[in-house]
Amino acid sequence: MRQVVLEIADIKVFRNKRQTLKIENLSISAGEIVAIIGPNGAGKSTLLQLINMHLSYKTGKMVLFGEDVAGADKQSLRRRSSMVFQETMLLDDTVFNNVALALRFRGLPEREIKEKVTKALADFHCAHLTTRMAGNLSGGEAQRVCLARALVYEPELLLLDEPFAALDSPTRNTLLAELRLVAIARGTTVMLVSHNFNDVLYFAERAVVLQEGCIVQDDTPEVILRRPVNAIIASLIEMDNVLPCQVEKQGDDILVQLANGVYFPWTGQKWQGATVCCLPGDALYIFDEQLVYQYNSLMAMEGIVSQVVPGIGMYRIMVETQGLSLTMRVPREQVTSRVAIGMQLKIAFNPGDVQLV
Ligand SMILES: Nc1ncnc2c1ncn2[C@@H]1O[C@H](COP(=O)(O)OP(=O)(O)OP(=O)(O)O)[C@@H](O)[C@H]1O
């Protein structure tokens, strides 16, 4: 069993006398790569600041590296973790000296410092920047240096508060990939706050979803992508179809009715109080007889194509079906050969792919 790095129980954090965080239970194991997601103001940065012991709490308990934070020497605990922000906050000094700083604080001999700084800069492909002044770096270079600075003393826990938000997408992807490799190789536990769900899907094996200071979902990014816990989280992860619906019990059956009049039987759990039907765009298909063999409870409907948006691999097609606009994601070769704006299209979905919230 993996060692537990962080355990939070029943903690409430107040800022300006207002409760901004209420975590009933959160446990992170060594080596986990976890994303923290949630709408603006949900408390993501507050959670990282709490874990970094920059915020106090009145109730509850936080155990970090096996020690109860309340009675611990915070300075020595803090030395076992590291935090990176969107703002690089590098000192007006050389790259080498910036990365070396934490090691000098720890009183390491210069020879060892040189060895570790050289390795950390090489890990993030910025050895060529060693003698440059930090103020002369590009945004991407500066963030690489920050990662080297954060990891040079081999922290057990790395806290990342949207460090790559201002970078262009190729640079962000490269840095995420490099960071992931370094973290896995070293067994570092990582908690990444991000607004970019594509980054989360790529980077993390677990995502903790915060809303109004509380954890509302804690699962793999893949499950959150397909089964968001409510309509706000569905919009946050850019669920293609978040559709108003009515759910009714009729005899032994439960029926879900969409605004376009289409209804389908519901055989899943959790339908009471549901008012929204979430359907990922890749769970809507251009109707095909083959699908009928694949799914025994397929729902089909007619619509008119209103928009075709090209994308790499998948195209997004908007289809109007009696006042209800649906978005489907279809492989490119199917679109170019079969779909054009204004044409009538029969589309279908399997109710098993629907999430009711
Ligand atoms: N220094 C502060 N003093 C008082 N309240 C604060 C402070 N920082 C944040 N808050 C409040 O705490 C709540 C949570 O803020 P936090 O920055 O943790 O959210 P977030 O999820 O990181 O948001 P975002 O996605 O916008 O960065 C918000 O209501 C915010 O106004």
XYZ file of N, CA and C in Angstrom, residues 52-309:
774
model
N 0.076 24.124 1.867
C 1.404 24.719 1.994
C 1.567 25.440 3.335
N 0.558 25.329 4.183
C 0.565 25.898 5.543
C 0.712 27.414 5.557
N 0.135 28.067 4.545
C 0.121 29.531 4.548
C -1.219 30.060 5.046
N -2.117 29.145 5.379
C -3.423 29.551 5.912
C -3.706 28.725 7.152
N -4.319 29.365 8.110
C -4.628 28.606 9.323
C -6.067 28.083 9.247
N -6.348 27.105 10.073
C -7.711 26.556 10.147
C -8.054 26.386 11.616
N -9.352 26.531 11.877
C -9.753 26.469 13.291
C -10.209 25.069 13.675
N -11.056 24.487 12.828
C -11.559 23.151 13.154
C -10.827 22.115 12.311
N -10.989 20.850 12.662
C -10.498 19.758 11.824
C -9.027 19.458 11.999
N -8.543 18.585 11.092
C -7.178 18.074 11.244
C -6.515 17.930 9.874
N -5.253 18.312 9.811
C -4.492 18.075 8.575
C -3.203 17.353 8.940
N -2.998 16.206 8.303
C -1.788 15.421 8.541
C -0.966 15.443 7.248
N 0.280 15.935 7.380
C 1.155 16.046 6.209
C 2.398 15.201 6.474
N 2.734 14.329 5.577
C 3.873 13.412 5.722
C 3.824 12.687 7.072
N 2.620 12.348 7.481
C 2.460 11.579 8.724
C 2.434 12.417 9.992
N 2.612 13.742 9.861
C 2.640 14.585 11.074
C 1.421 15.486 11.128
N 0.807 15.578 12.290
C -0.315 16.496 12.470
C 0.225 17.924 12.376
N -0.257 18.674 11.395
C 0.280 20.011 11.129
C 0.122 20.927 12.352
N -0.955 20.724 13.098
C -1.247 21.614 14.236
C -0.084 21.681 15.222
N 0.555 20.544 15.467
C 1.618 20.576 16.477
C 3.006 20.444 15.879
N 3.112 20.558 14.558
C 4.399 20.251 13.912
C 5.274 21.494 13.743
N 6.564 21.252 13.493
C 7.478 22.334 13.117
C 7.215 22.620 11.632
N 6.488 23.724 11.392
C 6.009 23.989 10.021
C 7.174 24.219 9.050
N 8.232 24.828 9.542
C 9.375 25.113 8.677
C 9.950 23.810 8.096
N 10.116 22.811 8.969
C 10.725 21.566 8.463
C 9.730 20.798 7.590
N 8.435 20.906 7.898
C 7.443 20.253 7.028
C 7.410 20.914 5.657
N 7.477 22.253 5.672
C 7.391 23.001 4.408
C 8.573 22.665 3.484
N 9.686 22.300 4.076
C 10.871 21.973 3.259
C 10.695 20.672 2.483
N 9.649 19.931 2.831
C 9.415 18.658 2.133
C 8.451 18.823 0.958
N 7.927 20.066 0.800
C 7.072 20.300 -0.363
C 7.533 21.568 -1.078
N 6.945 21.793 -2.243
C 7.364 22.929 -3.051
C 6.153 23.442 -3.820
N 6.138 24.756 -4.090
C 4.959 25.299 -4.785
C 5.398 26.164 -5.969
N 4.676 26.043 -7.066
C 4.940 26.863 -8.256
C 3.655 27.594 -8.624
N 3.789 28.889 -8.926
C 2.635 29.723 -9.254
C 2.680 30.129 -10.723
N 1.586 30.788 -11.157
C 1.568 31.319 -12.520
C 2.612 32.436 -12.659
N 2.704 33.289 -11.604
C 3.729 34.343 -11.591
C 5.037 33.651 -11.200
N 6.095 33.913 -11.988
C 7.315 33.128 -11.771
C 8.089 33.546 -10.508
N 7.995 34.803 -10.139
C 8.627 35.302 -8.915
C 10.102 34.902 -8.795
N 10.854 35.086 -9.894
C 12.293 34.796 -9.836
C 13.034 36.037 -9.329
N 14.138 35.814 -8.640
C 14.925 36.933 -8.129
C 15.741 37.552 -9.260
N 16.102 38.828 -9.096
C 16.907 39.522 -10.103
C 18.356 39.038 -9.975
N 18.575 37.846 -10.461
C 19.878 37.198 -10.319
C 20.007 36.192 -11.467
N 21.105 35.459 -11.519
C 21.250 34.482 -12.601
C 20.291 33.310 -12.368
N 20.061 32.573 -13.460
C 19.230 31.369 -13.370
C 19.844 30.404 -12.356
N 21.167 30.225 -12.434
C 21.835 29.297 -11.513
C 21.539 29.672 -10.064
N 21.733 30.948 -9.737
C 21.543 31.368 -8.343
C 20.101 31.237 -7.895
N 19.158 31.463 -8.811
C 17.751 31.282 -8.459
C 17.469 29.831 -8.082
N 17.976 28.926 -8.898
C 17.705 27.497 -8.655
C 18.481 27.007 -7.427
N 19.653 27.625 -7.204
C 20.502 27.168 -6.089
C 20.006 27.645 -4.723
N 19.159 28.668 -4.725
C 18.818 29.365 -3.472
C 18.352 28.431 -2.346
N 17.386 27.558 -2.662
C 16.826 26.690 -1.609
C 17.892 25.742 -1.061
N 18.839 25.344 -1.917
C 19.905 24.437 -1.463
C 20.874 25.179 -0.551
N 21.105 26.467 -0.887
C 22.011 27.275 -0.035
C 21.377 27.482 1.332
N 20.043 27.717 1.344
C 19.332 27.850 2.631
C 19.521 26.601 3.479
N 19.588 25.471 2.793
C 19.720 24.201 3.500
C 21.174 23.907 3.889
N 22.075 24.798 3.470
C 23.478 24.694 3.876
C 24.253 23.598 3.169
N 23.849 23.224 1.957
C 24.579 22.181 1.218
C 25.930 22.722 0.732
N 26.943 21.879 0.626
C 28.224 22.341 0.089
C 28.080 22.756 -1.376
N 28.872 23.755 -1.795
C 28.760 24.301 -3.159
C 28.902 23.233 -4.247
N 29.783 22.248 -4.008
C 29.987 21.212 -5.025
C 28.681 20.437 -5.277
N 28.013 20.108 -4.164
C 26.742 19.371 -4.271
C 25.655 20.248 -4.903
N 25.683 21.535 -4.535
C 24.700 22.474 -5.105
C 24.867 22.507 -6.624
N 26.112 22.598 -7.074
C 26.376 22.691 -8.522
C 25.831 21.447 -9.234
N 26.096 20.306 -8.626
C 25.641 19.029 -9.202
C 24.113 18.993 -9.336
N 23.423 19.365 -8.241
C 21.955 19.281 -8.217
C 21.309 20.314 -9.146
N 21.877 21.541 -9.145
C 21.304 22.590 -10.002
C 21.482 22.203 -11.472
N 22.677 21.690 -11.786
C 22.941 21.288 -13.171
C 21.956 20.215 -13.607
N 21.691 19.249 -12.718
C 20.765 18.164 -13.071
C 19.334 18.701 -13.230
N 18.915 19.569 -12.290
C 17.544 20.096 -12.351
C 17.336 20.923 -13.612
N 18.348 21.734 -13.963
C 18.209 22.546 -15.187
C 18.189 21.636 -16.419
N 18.997 20.585 -16.388
C 19.003 19.653 -17.528
C 17.662 18.926 -17.635
N 17.064 18.542 -16.488
C 15.771 17.843 -16.499
C 14.707 18.647 -17.241
N 14.789 19.994 -17.122
C 13.788 20.832 -17.785
C 14.373 21.563 -19.000
N 15.399 20.963 -19.569
C 15.992 21.444 -20.827
C 16.330 22.924 -20.792
N 16.917 23.384 -19.683
C 17.330 24.790 -19.676
C 18.769 24.953 -19.182
N 19.595 23.938 -19.448
C 21.015 24.026 -19.073
C 21.665 25.232 -19.755
N 21.231 25.542 -20.990
C 21.833 26.661 -21.739
C 21.491 28.025 -21.120
N 20.583 28.042 -20.159
C 20.189 29.327 -19.561
C 20.934 29.617 -18.251
N 21.801 28.684 -17.835
C 22.418 28.736 -16.504
C 22.930 30.124 -16.098
N 23.634 30.801 -17.018
C 24.263 32.074 -16.630
C 23.398 33.293 -16.977
N 22.242 33.049 -17.584
C 21.377 34.180 -17.971
C 20.753 34.831 -16.741
N 20.451 36.147 -16.850
C 19.729 36.822 -15.772
C 18.247 36.441 -15.891
N 17.617 36.189 -14.762
C 16.230 35.711 -14.780
C 15.293 36.699 -15.477
N 15.597 37.995 -15.346
C 14.724 39.019 -15.945
C 14.713 38.990 -17.461
N 15.709 38.301 -18.066
C 15.786 38.284 -19.539
C 15.181 37.029 -20.155
N 14.441 36.262 -19.355
C 13.892 35.002 -19.883
C 12.506 35.213 -20.495
N 12.156 34.373 -21.454
C 10.780 34.396 -21.973
C 9.883 33.723 -20.924
N 8.566 33.837 -21.105
C 7.626 33.232 -20.148
C 7.840 31.731 -20.002
N 8.015 31.060 -21.143
C 8.202 29.607 -21.123
C 9.516 29.220 -20.451
N 10.584 29.975 -20.776
C 11.893 29.701 -20.160
C 11.825 29.918 -18.648
N 11.175 31.026 -18.261
C 11.084 31.346 -16.825
C 10.328 30.237 -16.086
N 9.286 29.689 -16.708
C 8.504 28.646 -16.030
C 9.322 27.351 -15.934
N 10.148 27.085 -16.940
C 11.048 25.918 -16.862
C 12.005 26.075 -15.679
N 12.560 27.295 -15.554
C 13.494 27.559 -14.453
C 12.768 27.391 -13.112
N 11.505 27.854 -13.059
C 10.734 27.707 -11.808
C 10.531 26.236 -11.446
N 10.290 25.419 -12.459
C 10.114 23.986 -12.177
C 11.422 23.387 -11.663
N 12.536 23.794 -12.296
C 13.849 23.311 -11.836
C 14.076 23.762 -10.394
N 13.733 25.026 -10.110
C 13.913 25.569 -8.756
C 13.039 24.814 -7.747
N 11.834 24.455 -8.185
C 10.909 23.778 -7.264
C 11.332 22.338 -6.987
N 11.972 21.713 -7.972
C 12.275 20.289 -7.818
C 13.723 20.009 -7.418
N 14.556 21.066 -7.385
C 15.990 20.854 -7.174
C 16.281 20.188 -5.827
N 15.452 20.454 -4.817
C 15.734 19.845 -3.505
C 14.889 18.596 -3.269
N 14.359 18.058 -4.367
C 13.623 16.795 -4.365
C 12.504 16.766 -3.329
N 11.527 17.691 -3.458
C 10.403 17.692 -2.524
C 9.552 16.439 -2.738
N 8.889 16.017 -1.659
C 8.009 14.845 -1.807
C 6.670 15.238 -2.423
N 6.305 16.523 -2.218
C 5.005 17.008 -2.700
C 5.210 18.291 -3.496
N 4.679 18.306 -4.705
C 4.791 19.493 -5.556
C 3.400 20.081 -5.756
N 3.237 21.357 -5.361
C 1.947 22.032 -5.487
C 2.051 23.029 -6.639
N 1.171 22.904 -7.614
C 1.255 23.751 -8.808
C -0.041 24.543 -8.954
N 0.071 25.868 -8.825
C -1.128 26.698 -8.937
C -1.156 27.348 -10.311
N -1.735 26.661 -11.265
C -1.862 27.127 -12.651
C -0.554 27.664 -13.231
N 0.553 26.940 -13.097
C 1.833 27.515 -13.516
C 1.931 27.769 -15.021
N 1.146 27.038 -15.804
C 1.327 27.142 -17.260
C 0.205 27.915 -17.954
N -0.653 28.556 -17.172
C -1.852 29.185 -17.745
C -1.519 30.237 -18.808
N -0.386 30.940 -18.638
C -0.097 32.027 -19.576
C 0.751 31.576 -20.773
N 1.051 30.291 -20.835
C 1.943 29.823 -21.906
C 1.161 29.362 -23.128
N 1.807 29.417 -24.289
C 1.108 28.928 -25.485
C 0.949 27.412 -25.392
N 0.010 26.915 -26.175
C -0.377 25.519 -25.993
C 0.752 24.502 -26.258
N 1.591 24.669 -27.324
C 2.687 23.702 -27.483
C 3.665 23.722 -26.306
N 3.999 24.947 -25.807
C 4.936 25.039 -24.681
C 4.327 24.371 -23.449
N 3.024 24.627 -23.235
C 2.335 24.045 -22.073
C 2.355 22.517 -22.146
N 2.031 22.013 -23.330
C 1.995 20.554 -23.495
C 3.363 19.939 -23.245
N 4.409 20.598 -23.785
C 5.759 20.064 -23.608
C 6.137 20.071 -22.134
N 5.857 21.195 -21.451
C 6.228 21.297 -20.040
C 5.467 20.281 -19.191
N 4.181 20.110 -19.496
C 3.399 19.116 -18.744
C 3.982 17.720 -18.926
N 4.360 17.414 -20.174
C 4.908 16.082 -20.466
C 6.224 15.884 -19.720
N 7.078 16.917 -19.758
C 8.385 16.797 -19.094
C 8.209 16.667 -17.582
N 7.304 17.499 -17.053
C 7.072 17.487 -15.605
C 6.530 16.127 -15.156
N 5.629 15.598 -15.949
C 5.029 14.308 -15.621
C 6.113 13.220 -15.541
N 7.010 13.246 -16.542
C 8.081 12.232 -16.566
C 8.982 12.366 -15.345
N 9.358 13.619 -15.027
C 10.248 13.839 -13.883
C 9.551 13.398 -12.592
N 8.258 13.770 -12.444
C 7.520 13.429 -11.216
C 7.407 11.913 -11.065
N 7.114 11.224 -12.156
C 6.974 9.758 -12.081
C 8.328 9.126 -11.754
N 9.370 9.612 -12.428
C 10.709 9.037 -12.191
C 11.137 9.207 -10.738
N 10.774 10.344 -10.138
C 11.205 10.614 -8.760
C 10.189 10.167 -7.715
N 9.004 9.771 -8.157
C 7.953 9.369 -7.212
C 7.346 10.564 -6.483
N 7.477 11.755 -7.081
C 6.936 12.974 -6.444
C 5.406 12.988 -6.532
N 4.764 13.340 -5.446
C 3.312 13.532 -5.450
C 3.051 14.928 -6.007
N 2.082 15.041 -6.927
C 1.833 16.339 -7.554
C 0.355 16.705 -7.417
N 0.110 17.957 -7.039
C -1.257 18.481 -7.057
C -1.256 19.708 -7.965
N -2.007 19.634 -9.053
C -2.014 20.692 -10.061
C -3.377 21.367 -10.122
N -3.422 22.677 -9.865
C -4.654 23.438 -10.100
C -4.649 23.843 -11.567
N -5.727 23.543 -12.255
C -5.781 23.902 -13.674
C -7.203 24.223 -14.099
N -7.303 25.179 -15.056
C -8.604 25.484 -15.665
C -8.746 24.781 -17.002
N -7.687 24.114 -17.415
C -7.707 23.501 -18.738
C -7.929 21.997 -18.590
N -9.144 21.555 -18.916
C -9.463 20.153 -18.680
C -8.692 19.217 -19.617
N -8.280 19.722 -20.771
C -7.435 18.890 -21.647
C -6.109 18.579 -20.963
N -5.545 19.597 -20.292
C -4.308 19.380 -19.534
C -4.540 18.336 -18.442
N -5.676 18.446 -17.789
C -6.000 17.524 -16.683
C -6.100 16.092 -17.208
N -6.786 15.937 -18.340
C -6.951 14.595 -18.916
C -5.596 13.994 -19.264
N -4.710 14.845 -19.752
C -3.402 14.360 -20.152
C -2.506 14.080 -18.945
N -2.555 14.987 -17.966
C -1.540 15.014 -16.917
C -1.872 14.167 -15.693
N -3.144 14.187 -15.290
C -3.487 13.648 -13.968
C -4.170 12.287 -14.053
N -4.000 11.516 -12.999
C -4.687 10.219 -12.932
C -5.927 10.324 -12.035
N -6.032 11.482 -11.362
C -7.169 11.697 -10.459
C -7.497 13.191 -10.490
N -8.781 13.508 -10.414
C -9.159 14.925 -10.362
C -10.120 15.139 -9.204
N -9.796 16.144 -8.399
C -10.656 16.516 -7.276
C -11.385 17.785 -7.708
N -12.722 17.737 -7.665
C -13.510 18.873 -8.144
C -14.032 19.674 -6.961
N -13.677 20.962 -6.938
C -14.155 21.845 -5.863
C -15.266 22.737 -6.391
N -16.244 22.975 -5.550
C -17.302 23.931 -5.875
C -17.726 24.577 -4.568
N -17.726 25.883 -4.564
C -18.068 26.646 -3.354
C -17.337 26.117 -2.122
N -16.072 25.819 -2.295
C -15.229 25.425 -1.168
C -15.332 23.965 -0.757
N -16.195 23.201 -1.409
C -16.380 21.788 -1.020
C -15.966 20.859 -2.159
N -15.535 19.657 -1.793
C -15.243 18.655 -2.824
C -16.571 18.038 -3.261
N -16.898 18.205 -4.540
C -18.159 17.648 -5.022
C -17.945 16.380 -5.852
N -16.715 16.154 -6.288
C -16.428 14.938 -7.054
C -14.943 14.642 -6.938
N -14.612 13.365 -6.880
C -13.214 12.958 -6.735
C -13.094 11.632 -7.476
N -12.536 11.688 -8.686
C -12.559 10.483 -9.518
C -11.471 10.586 -10.589
N -11.455 9.646 -11.509
C -10.502 9.779 -12.612
C -11.019 10.885 -13.545
N -10.113 11.588 -14.220
C -10.566 12.628 -15.153
C -11.533 12.069 -16.203
N -11.310 10.839 -16.620
C -12.168 10.206 -17.638
C -13.615 10.083 -17.135
N -13.779 9.685 -15.882
C -15.136 9.563 -15.327
C -15.768 10.946 -15.208
N -15.000 11.929 -14.756
C -15.547 13.285 -14.610
C -15.957 13.838 -15.974
N -15.184 13.482 -16.993
C -15.498 13.921 -18.359
C -16.857 13.395 -18.822
N -17.184 12.171 -18.421
C -18.418 11.538 -18.917
C -19.553 11.575 -17.910
N -19.199 11.671 -16.624
C -20.223 11.625 -15.574
C -20.040 12.784 -14.599
N -20.083 14.037 -15.073
C -19.942 15.160 -14.133
C -21.087 15.144 -13.126
N -20.794 15.636 -11.923
C -21.741 15.462 -10.832
C -22.924 16.439 -10.898
N -22.738 17.576 -11.561
C -23.863 18.509 -11.711
C -23.661 19.369 -12.961
N -24.654 20.209 -13.251
C -24.632 20.972 -14.508
C -23.481 21.980 -14.542
N -23.102 22.526 -13.380
C -22.002 23.510 -13.354
C -20.687 22.820 -13.725
N -20.485 21.636 -13.166
C -19.252 20.897 -13.491
C -19.307 20.413 -14.944
N -20.496 20.052 -15.419
C -20.640 19.650 -16.828
C -20.203 20.792 -17.743
N -20.609 22.026 -17.430
C -20.199 23.177 -18.255
C -18.707 23.419 -18.112
N -18.198 23.255 -16.901
C -16.768 23.488 -16.646
C -15.887 22.590 -17.518
N -16.283 21.343 -17.657
C -15.456 20.419 -18.456
C -15.853 20.452 -19.941
N -16.717 21.425 -20.263
C -17.158 21.637 -21.649
C -17.882 20.431 -22.226
N -18.786 19.864 -21.409
C -19.691 18.821 -21.898
C -20.466 19.396 -23.087
N -20.527 18.655 -24.186
C -21.143 19.201 -25.398
C -22.634 19.456 -25.224
N -23.332 18.535 -24.576
C -24.780 18.661 -24.469
C -25.215 18.635 -23.008
N -25.650 19.792 -22.535
C -26.201 19.909 -21.180
C -27.648 20.341 -21.398
N -28.541 19.367 -21.404
C -29.893 19.599 -21.916
C -30.932 19.566 -20.796
N -31.828 20.561 -20.750
C -32.896 20.494 -19.759
C -33.764 19.256 -20.035
N -34.219 18.611 -18.987
C -35.070 17.432 -19.188
C -36.060 17.301 -18.031
N -37.044 16.462 -18.252
C -37.988 16.125 -17.183
C -37.891 14.632 -16.950
N -37.857 14.248 -15.698
C -37.802 12.816 -15.407
C -39.048 12.455 -14.625
N -39.753 11.432 -15.102
C -41.014 11.046 -14.453
C -41.075 9.552 -14.262
N -41.712 9.160 -13.183
C -41.960 7.734 -12.961
C -43.341 7.426 -13.510
N -43.420 6.466 -14.409
C -44.728 6.060 -14.952
C -44.862 4.568 -14.738
N -45.655 4.210 -13.725
C -45.750 2.797 -13.348
C -44.398 2.340 -12.848
N -43.897 1.243 -13.465
C -42.584 0.730 -13.050
C -41.444 1.397 -13.815
N -41.806 2.187 -14.830
C -40.765 2.764 -15.695
C -40.409 4.197 -15.286
N -39.178 4.543 -15.572
C -38.761 5.939 -15.390
C -38.476 6.486 -16.784
N -39.120 7.609 -17.109
C -38.961 8.179 -18.444
C -38.285 9.535 -18.372
N -37.332 9.722 -19.269
C -36.655 11.018 -19.375
C -37.164 11.675 -20.649
N -37.659 12.920 -20.503
C -38.158 13.626 -21.688
C -37.302 14.858 -21.950
N -36.815 14.969 -23.185
C -36.020 16.136 -23.576
C -36.940 17.235 -24.103
N -36.402 18.455 -24.217
C -37.219 19.600 -24.634
C -37.741 19.462 -26.066
N -37.139 18.594 -26.877
C -37.632 18.401 -28.251
C -38.716 17.323 -28.325
N -39.168 16.870 -27.161
C -40.259 15.892 -27.130
C -39.783 14.445 -27.132
N -38.514 14.241 -27.445
C -37.986 12.866 -27.448
C -37.914 12.360 -26.005
N -38.381 11.135 -25.796
C -38.212 10.579 -24.451
C -37.637 9.174 -24.536
N -36.988 8.797 -23.451
C -36.369 7.467 -23.440
C -36.447 6.889 -22.036
N -36.499 5.570 -21.942
C -36.572 4.946 -20.623
C -35.230 5.012 -19.919
N -35.285 5.172 -18.618
C -34.055 5.286 -17.827
C -33.899 4.052 -16.967
N -32.741 3.409 -17.096
C -32.524 2.195 -16.304
C -31.403 2.374 -15.293
N -30.799 3.577 -15.301
C -29.679 3.825 -14.384
C -30.151 4.240 -12.999
N -29.152 4.535 -12.153
C -29.433 5.016 -10.795
C -29.583 6.539 -10.847
N -29.746 7.135 -9.691
C -29.677 8.592 -9.488
C -30.484 9.378 -10.526
N -31.757 9.329 -10.451
C -32.580 10.127 -11.358
C -33.485 11.089 -10.582
N -33.690 10.800 -9.274
C -34.622 11.642 -8.531
C -34.106 13.076 -8.426
N -34.949 14.020 -8.764
C -34.581 15.437 -8.694
C -33.766 15.902 -9.902
N -33.482 14.989 -10.847
C -32.663 15.385 -12.006
C -33.455 16.304 -12.929
N -32.770 17.347 -13.413
C -33.419 18.281 -14.352
C -32.569 18.491 -15.604
N -31.414 17.862 -15.610
C -30.486 18.074 -16.730
C -29.932 16.738 -17.205
N -29.839 16.639 -18.523
C -29.329 15.419 -19.150
C -27.993 15.785 -19.817
N -26.916 15.121 -19.426
C -25.595 15.399 -20.013
C -25.257 14.290 -21.011
N -24.884 14.705 -22.193
C -24.556 13.720 -23.224
C -23.300 14.176 -23.974
N -22.186 13.436 -23.802
C -20.966 13.836 -24.534
C -21.190 13.766 -26.043
N -20.560 14.703 -26.768
C -20.770 14.767 -28.216
C -20.352 13.503 -28.945
N -19.380 12.766 -28.391
C -18.948 11.541 -29.083
C -19.857 10.359 -28.749
N -20.908 10.605 -27.953
C -21.904 9.551 -27.689
C -23.153 9.763 -28.559
N -23.074 10.745 -29.466
C -24.135 10.925 -30.470
C -23.592 10.435 -31.809
N -24.373 9.636 -32.490
C -23.876 9.026 -33.730
C -24.756 9.396 -34.914
N -24.153 9.409 -36.115
C -24.974 9.448 -37.319
C -25.619 8.067 -37.404
N -26.964 8.039 -37.546
C -27.667 6.754 -37.450
C -27.190 5.784 -38.531
N -27.070 4.579 -38.104
C -26.525 3.535 -38.968
C -27.167 2.224 -38.494
N -27.559 1.385 -39.422
C -28.214 0.120 -39.031
C -27.301 -0.701 -38.096
N -26.005 -0.582 -38.290
C -25.057 -1.335 -37.451
C -25.237 -1.019 -35.968
N -25.598 0.277 -35.713
C -25.743 0.714 -34.320
C -26.848 -0.060 -33.615
N -27.885 -0.407 -34.354
C -29.023 -1.113 -33.765
C -28.563 -2.465 -33.212
N -27.607 -3.061 -33.902
C -27.083 -4.349 -33.396
C -26.189 -4.138 -32.186
N -25.515 -2.960 -32.195
C -24.558 -2.669 -31.117
C -25.272 -2.344 -29.804
N -26.361 -1.569 -29.894
C -27.079 -1.150 -28.681
C -28.524 -1.607 -28.782
N -29.034 -2.227 -27.715
C -30.415 -2.702 -27.838
C -31.450 -1.651 -27.431
N -30.985 -0.512 -26.913
C -31.971 0.511 -26.531
C -31.619 1.854 -27.145
N -31.325 1.832 -28.428
C -30.870 3.041 -29.107
C -32.011 4.054 -29.277
N -31.711 5.359 -29.062
C -32.706 6.408 -29.306
C -32.300 7.153 -30.571
N -33.233 7.239 -31.528
C -32.912 7.927 -32.784
C -33.823 9.134 -32.947
N -33.337 10.185 -33.619
C -34.165 11.361 -33.913
C -33.674 12.053 -35.181
N -34.619 12.768 -35.809
C -34.283 13.489 -37.045
C -33.917 14.926 -36.712
N -32.993 15.485 -37.461
C -32.645 16.888 -37.258
C -32.062 17.498 -38.516
N -31.798 18.817 -38.441
C -31.192 19.526 -39.571
C -29.809 20.009 -39.130
N -28.815 19.777 -39.958
C -27.446 20.208 -39.617
C -27.376 21.734 -39.721
N -26.983 22.397 -38.628
C -26.926 23.866 -38.639
C -25.496 24.380 -38.726
N -24.546 23.570 -38.322
C -23.149 24.031 -38.345
C -22.204 22.834 -38.384
N -21.094 22.988 -39.079
C -20.064 21.940 -39.097
C -18.736 22.627 -38.753
N -18.150 22.247 -37.629
C -16.907 22.911 -37.181
C -15.749 21.916 -37.292
